[in-house]
Short mmCIF file of C-alpha atoms in Angstrom, two decimals:
data_model
loop_
_atom_site.label_atom_id
_atom_site.label_comp_id
_atom_site.label_asym_id
_atom_site.label_seq_id
_atom_site.Cartn_x
_atom_site.Cartn_y
_atom_site.Cartn_z
CA MET A 19 -0.36 -0.25 0.13
CA TYR A 20 3.03 2.28 0.76
CA ASP A 21 4.39 1.87 -2.43
CA LEU A 22 1.27 2.00 -4.10
CA LEU A 23 -0.19 5.33 -2.69
CA ILE A 24 2.65 7.46 -0.61
CA ALA A 25 6.36 6.23 -1.97
CA PRO A 26 6.01 8.33 -5.47
CA PHE A 27 5.35 11.71 -3.58
CA VAL A 28 7.68 10.93 -0.98
CA GLU A 29 10.66 9.85 -3.33
CA PHE A 30 10.26 11.88 -6.19
CA GLY A 31 10.29 16.10 -6.10
CA PHE A 32 8.51 16.13 -9.64
CA MET A 33 5.60 14.29 -8.26
CA GLN A 34 5.38 16.58 -4.90
CA ARG A 35 5.79 19.54 -6.78
CA ALA A 36 2.75 18.34 -9.58
CA LEU A 37 0.56 17.25 -6.46
CA ALA A 38 1.34 20.60 -4.35
CA GLY A 39 0.42 22.38 -7.57
CA SER A 40 -3.04 20.39 -8.06
CA LEU A 41 -4.13 20.69 -5.29
CA LEU A 42 -3.15 24.66 -5.03
CA LEU A 43 -5.99 24.71 -8.47
CA SER A 44 -8.25 22.42 -6.85
CA LEU A 45 -9.01 25.12 -4.03
CA ALA A 46 -9.18 27.90 -6.16
CA ALA A 47 -10.95 26.71 -9.23
CA CYS A 48 -13.31 24.36 -8.34
CA PRO A 49 -15.31 26.75 -6.29
CA VAL A 50 -15.08 29.16 -9.30
CA GLY A 51 -16.73 26.33 -11.16
CA VAL A 52 -19.33 25.74 -8.90
CA PHE A 53 -20.54 29.69 -9.51
CA LEU A 54 -19.87 29.12 -13.22
CA MET A 55 -22.07 25.95 -12.70
CA LEU A 56 -25.17 28.16 -10.66
CA ARG A 57 -25.11 31.13 -13.17
CA ARG A 58 -25.45 28.36 -16.08
CA MET A 59 -22.18 30.00 -17.34
CA SER A 60 -20.05 26.53 -17.55
CA LEU A 61 -19.54 26.57 -21.56
CA THR A 62 -17.91 29.66 -21.21
CA GLY A 63 -15.33 28.72 -18.80
CA ASP A 64 -14.59 26.62 -21.59
CA ALA A 65 -14.51 28.99 -24.19
CA MET A 66 -12.62 31.45 -21.77
CA ALA A 67 -9.89 28.57 -21.94
CA HIS A 68 -9.50 28.30 -25.13
CA ALA A 69 -9.41 32.75 -24.98
CA ILE A 70 -6.13 32.66 -23.53
CA LEU A 71 -4.21 30.66 -26.00
CA PRO A 72 -3.02 33.33 -28.33
CA GLY A 73 -1.58 35.70 -25.39
CA ALA A 74 0.25 32.61 -24.03
CA ALA A 75 1.42 31.43 -27.48
CA ALA A 76 2.88 35.53 -28.29
CA GLY A 77 4.61 34.99 -25.07
CA PHE A 78 5.94 31.32 -26.17
CA LEU A 79 6.63 33.06 -29.65
CA LEU A 80 8.86 35.95 -28.07
CA TYR A 81 10.70 34.20 -25.03
CA GLY A 82 9.96 30.49 -25.10
CA LEU A 83 8.44 28.55 -22.05
CA GLN A 84 8.97 31.19 -20.03
CA ILE A 85 5.95 31.32 -17.38
CA VAL A 86 6.13 35.30 -16.98
CA PRO A 87 5.43 36.13 -20.21
CA MET A 88 3.27 33.23 -21.22
CA THR A 89 1.32 34.40 -17.80
CA ILE A 90 1.05 38.08 -18.95
CA GLY A 91 -0.12 37.23 -22.42
CA GLY A 92 -2.82 35.29 -21.30
CA LEU A 93 -4.30 37.05 -19.49
CA ILE A 94 -4.36 40.17 -21.56
CA ALA A 95 -6.15 37.35 -24.25
CA GLY A 96 -8.43 36.37 -21.86
CA VAL A 97 -9.26 39.66 -20.81
CA VAL A 98 -9.63 41.04 -24.45
CA VAL A 99 -12.07 38.21 -25.45
CA ALA A 100 -13.92 38.39 -22.88
CA ILE A 101 -14.64 41.96 -23.08
CA GLY A 102 -15.13 41.86 -26.68
CA ALA A 103 -17.41 38.94 -26.71
CA GLY A 104 -19.48 41.42 -24.42
CA ALA A 105 -19.13 43.94 -26.61
CA VAL A 106 -20.67 42.60 -29.69
CA SER A 107 -23.90 41.07 -27.16
CA ARG A 108 -24.39 44.07 -26.30
CA PHE A 109 -23.91 46.31 -29.38
CA THR A 110 -25.38 44.22 -32.00
CA LEU A 111 -27.78 41.38 -32.43
CA GLN A 112 -26.05 38.78 -31.95
CA LYS A 113 -26.06 37.00 -28.00
CA GLU A 114 -23.04 36.25 -25.68
CA ASP A 115 -23.10 32.76 -26.18
CA ALA A 116 -22.78 33.14 -29.99
CA SER A 117 -20.55 35.60 -29.93
CA MET A 118 -18.37 33.83 -27.72
CA ALA A 119 -18.18 30.91 -29.48
CA ALA A 120 -16.62 33.02 -32.44
CA PHE A 121 -14.07 34.84 -30.03
CA TYR A 122 -13.00 31.67 -28.81
CA LEU A 123 -12.55 29.59 -31.97
CA ILE A 124 -10.79 32.64 -33.49
CA SER A 125 -8.32 32.82 -30.43
CA LEU A 126 -8.08 29.14 -30.23
CA ALA A 127 -6.66 29.16 -34.31
CA LEU A 128 -4.56 31.94 -34.31
CA GLY A 129 -2.62 30.08 -30.83
CA VAL A 130 -2.15 27.12 -32.74
CA MET A 131 -0.51 29.05 -35.65
CA ILE A 132 1.21 31.35 -33.51
CA VAL A 133 2.88 28.31 -31.32
CA SER A 134 3.52 26.45 -35.27
CA LEU A 135 5.49 29.59 -36.36
CA ARG A 136 8.16 29.05 -33.47
CA GLY A 137 7.90 25.37 -31.89
CA SER A 138 7.70 21.97 -32.50
CA SER A 139 4.65 19.77 -31.84
CA VAL A 140 6.14 19.07 -28.56
CA ASP A 141 5.71 22.71 -28.00
CA LEU A 142 2.21 23.21 -29.07
CA MET A 143 1.23 19.65 -26.76
CA HIS A 144 2.83 21.48 -23.80
CA VAL A 145 0.72 25.07 -24.45
CA LEU A 146 -2.09 22.79 -25.37
CA PHE A 147 -2.43 19.88 -22.56
CA GLY A 148 0.07 21.57 -20.23
CA THR A 149 2.81 19.53 -18.56
CA VAL A 150 2.00 19.37 -14.08
CA LEU A 151 5.02 16.80 -13.64
CA ALA A 152 7.19 19.77 -14.95
CA LEU A 153 6.05 22.58 -12.86
CA ASP A 154 9.25 24.23 -11.32
CA ASP A 155 9.25 26.95 -7.98
CA ALA A 156 7.83 29.67 -10.37
CA ALA A 157 4.97 28.02 -11.46
CA LEU A 158 4.16 27.07 -8.26
CA THR A 159 4.70 30.38 -6.53
CA LEU A 160 1.97 31.98 -9.60
CA ILE A 161 -0.23 29.44 -8.98
CA ALA A 162 -0.55 29.68 -4.63
CA GLY A 163 -0.55 33.50 -5.51
CA ILE A 164 -4.00 32.73 -7.52
CA SER A 165 -5.85 30.47 -5.19
CA VAL A 166 -5.04 33.36 -2.62
CA VAL A 167 -6.20 35.97 -4.24
CA THR A 168 -9.25 33.77 -5.73
CA LEU A 169 -9.91 32.64 -2.18
CA ALA A 170 -10.05 36.27 -0.33
CA SER A 171 -12.17 37.67 -3.09
CA LEU A 172 -14.76 34.59 -2.54
CA ALA A 173 -14.81 35.54 0.75
CA ILE A 174 -15.42 39.15 0.37
CA PHE A 175 -17.63 39.05 -1.73
CA TRP A 176 -19.81 35.48 -0.98
CA ARG A 177 -22.97 37.23 -0.32
CA ALA A 178 -23.11 39.60 -3.74
CA LEU A 179 -22.01 36.39 -5.81
CA ILE A 180 -24.73 34.05 -4.59
CA ALA A 181 -27.17 36.98 -4.75
CA GLU A 182 -26.01 37.54 -8.58
CA CYS A 183 -26.59 33.94 -9.36
CA LEU A 184 -30.16 33.81 -8.02
CA ASP A 185 -31.10 37.20 -8.85
CA PRO A 186 -28.98 39.41 -10.83
CA LEU A 187 -31.38 42.30 -11.73
CA PHE A 188 -32.30 42.64 -8.34
CA LEU A 189 -28.96 42.49 -7.07
CA ARG A 190 -28.27 45.92 -9.60
CA SER A 191 -31.67 47.37 -8.58
CA VAL A 192 -30.66 47.15 -4.78
CA SER A 193 -27.04 47.50 -5.09
CA ARG A 194 -24.07 49.24 -7.06
CA LEU A 195 -22.21 45.62 -6.60
CA GLY A 196 -23.31 44.29 -9.55
CA THR A 197 -21.75 44.97 -12.08
CA PRO A 198 -18.36 45.47 -10.42
CA VAL A 199 -19.00 41.86 -8.88
CA HIS A 200 -19.86 40.37 -12.59
CA PHE A 201 -16.65 41.60 -14.02
CA LEU A 202 -14.91 40.66 -10.75
CA PHE A 203 -16.16 37.26 -10.79
CA LEU A 204 -14.93 37.01 -14.73
CA GLY A 205 -11.63 38.07 -13.75
CA LEU A 206 -11.36 35.17 -11.21
CA VAL A 207 -12.16 32.66 -13.95
CA VAL A 208 -9.65 34.18 -16.24
CA LEU A 209 -7.02 34.03 -13.36
CA ASN A 210 -8.00 30.58 -12.43
CA LEU A 211 -7.90 29.63 -15.90
CA VAL A 212 -4.24 31.01 -16.80
CA GLY A 213 -3.13 28.99 -13.11
CA GLY A 214 -4.35 26.39 -14.91
CA PHE A 215 -2.93 26.06 -18.04
CA GLN A 216 0.44 26.31 -16.43
CA ALA A 217 -0.24 22.64 -15.23
CA LEU A 218 -3.28 21.31 -17.79
CA GLY A 219 -2.74 23.20 -20.71
CA THR A 220 -5.10 25.68 -22.60
CA LEU A 221 -7.41 22.51 -23.24
CA LEU A 222 -7.97 20.66 -19.97
CA SER A 223 -7.87 23.50 -17.70
CA VAL A 224 -11.23 23.98 -17.41
CA GLY A 225 -11.90 20.34 -16.59
CA LEU A 226 -10.48 20.53 -13.13
CA MET A 227 -12.82 23.87 -12.94
CA MET A 228 -15.90 22.51 -14.03
CA LEU A 229 -15.92 18.69 -13.04
CA PRO A 230 -15.88 18.90 -9.43
CA ALA A 231 -18.28 21.61 -9.29
CA ALA A 232 -20.60 19.41 -11.83
CA ALA A 233 -20.14 16.02 -9.64
CA ALA A 234 -20.51 18.35 -6.30
CA ARG A 235 -24.39 19.37 -7.58
CA PHE A 236 -25.40 15.87 -7.74
CA TRP A 237 -24.74 15.56 -3.68
CA THR A 238 -26.06 18.69 -1.89
CA GLY A 239 -28.14 22.10 -3.01
CA ARG A 240 -26.32 24.40 -0.74
CA VAL A 241 -23.58 26.28 -2.12
CA ILE A 242 -21.05 26.54 0.87
CA THR A 243 -21.26 22.87 0.85
CA MET A 244 -21.17 22.22 -2.71
CA CYS A 245 -17.57 24.02 -2.71
CA THR A 246 -16.40 22.53 -0.01
CA LEU A 247 -17.79 19.30 -1.87
CA ALA A 248 -16.34 20.34 -5.10
CA VAL A 249 -12.66 21.01 -3.80
CA ALA A 250 -12.75 17.65 -1.92
CA ILE A 251 -13.65 15.96 -5.27
CA GLY A 252 -10.76 18.26 -7.01
CA ILE A 253 -8.52 17.04 -4.04
CA VAL A 254 -9.06 13.10 -5.08
CA SER A 255 -9.07 13.88 -8.96
CA CYS A 256 -5.71 14.88 -8.37
CA LEU A 257 -4.07 12.48 -6.39
CA SER A 258 -5.60 9.24 -7.91
CA GLY A 259 -4.99 10.91 -11.57
CA LEU A 260 -1.23 11.69 -10.92
CA LEU A 261 -1.22 8.21 -9.23
CA LEU A 262 -2.40 6.94 -12.77
CA SER A 263 -0.04 8.67 -14.41
CA TYR A 264 3.24 7.57 -12.46
CA HIS A 265 2.07 3.67 -12.20
CA ALA A 266 0.52 3.08 -15.97
CA ALA A 267 2.85 5.77 -17.64
CA LEU A 268 0.18 7.69 -18.72
CA PRO A 269 -0.28 11.58 -19.39
CA SER A 270 -0.55 13.13 -16.45
CA GLY A 271 -3.30 16.29 -17.20
CA PRO A 272 -5.44 13.47 -18.78
CA SER A 273 -5.05 11.43 -15.75
CA ILE A 274 -6.69 14.17 -13.43
CA ILE A 275 -9.25 14.85 -15.65
CA LEU A 276 -10.53 11.26 -16.28
CA SER A 277 -10.21 11.08 -12.74
CA ALA A 278 -12.74 13.75 -12.13
CA GLY A 279 -15.07 12.92 -15.06
CA ALA A 280 -15.21 9.20 -13.19
CA VAL A 281 -16.50 10.76 -9.81
CA TYR A 282 -18.68 12.77 -12.20
CA LEU A 283 -20.27 9.63 -13.88
CA LEU A 284 -20.89 8.10 -10.55
CA SER A 285 -22.50 11.11 -9.09
CA THR A 286 -24.74 11.41 -11.51
CA LEU A 287 -25.46 7.47 -11.13
CA PHE A 288 -25.35 7.78 -7.04
CA GLY A 289 -25.37 10.85 -5.90
CA THR A 290 -27.94 11.87 -3.43
CA ARG A 291 -29.86 14.26 -6.10
CA GLY A 292 -28.34 11.51 -9.07
CA ALA A 293 -30.57 9.64 -11.04
CA PHE A 294 -31.13 6.32 -8.81
CA LEU A 295 -31.92 8.00 -5.60
CA ALA A 296 -33.76 10.45 -7.44
CA ARG A 297 -36.17 8.00 -8.86
CA ILE A 298 -36.51 6.07 -5.33
CA ARG A 299 -37.34 8.99 -3.28
CA HIS A 300 -40.20 10.33 -6.33
CA PRO A 301 -41.06 7.56 -8.46
CA HIS A 302 -44.45 9.49 -9.21
CA ARG A 303 -42.35 12.38 -11.28
CA HIS A 304 -40.77 9.84 -13.62
CA ARG A 305 -43.41 7.88 -14.22
CA THR A 306 -45.33 11.47 -15.24
CA ALA A 307 -42.67 12.68 -17.15
#
């Protein structure tokens, strides 16, 4: 049991850094994912994950695989896409989901093109899918800083965030916090996707944000409990994914996301609000549906 579960994290420094980085990501990204889900903005998170790619790719083109330029580039690109999609939906007839889809598709293609100008297929895979086993001290410092900022912001604006999930129009009518909190939340989404990009790449970073949150929804209806459970699921997924990657010689990022996906599928079936128990508790509802 020791060799199976503990030895990899005791004997190898790269496994320790990978574990620390993924646990820090779980602490911050999973609660953000809960609020994304409650706002019915889950696919927006996926779009924003693609949106950071051209900025990160531009940083790579100019400075190589250095964390600071790629992070700054990703943040700038994410903000530009968020503002651009919002402006199109505000000043034209197009809805926000369509404008966001258009912007993220353009961003994805542009980012792949930029990486291809200088890098190899290996560099492209690194940008798209990350290398959690190659996290260094600078990446861990960045992820830790993002986690602290995220948790502090959630604690300070907790009630306003919940109010905006339930009734954003009411919040804006009774408080001036409505619009600032909305943009603050979008900033937290971009920030955590940039942090996740360092470990899981642009295509998979949203997985650790959304899958634990979606799984937690099948177990509880309380927001605070949902956030706590999502973090726990994220931590378990990271542990199991890293161990699976180590023992089976599989890619670490996809192993983490597939572990979270397995928890999600089990939750849909066996959660207290999942398919089986909900059918047992409310049989007439399912018969008449």
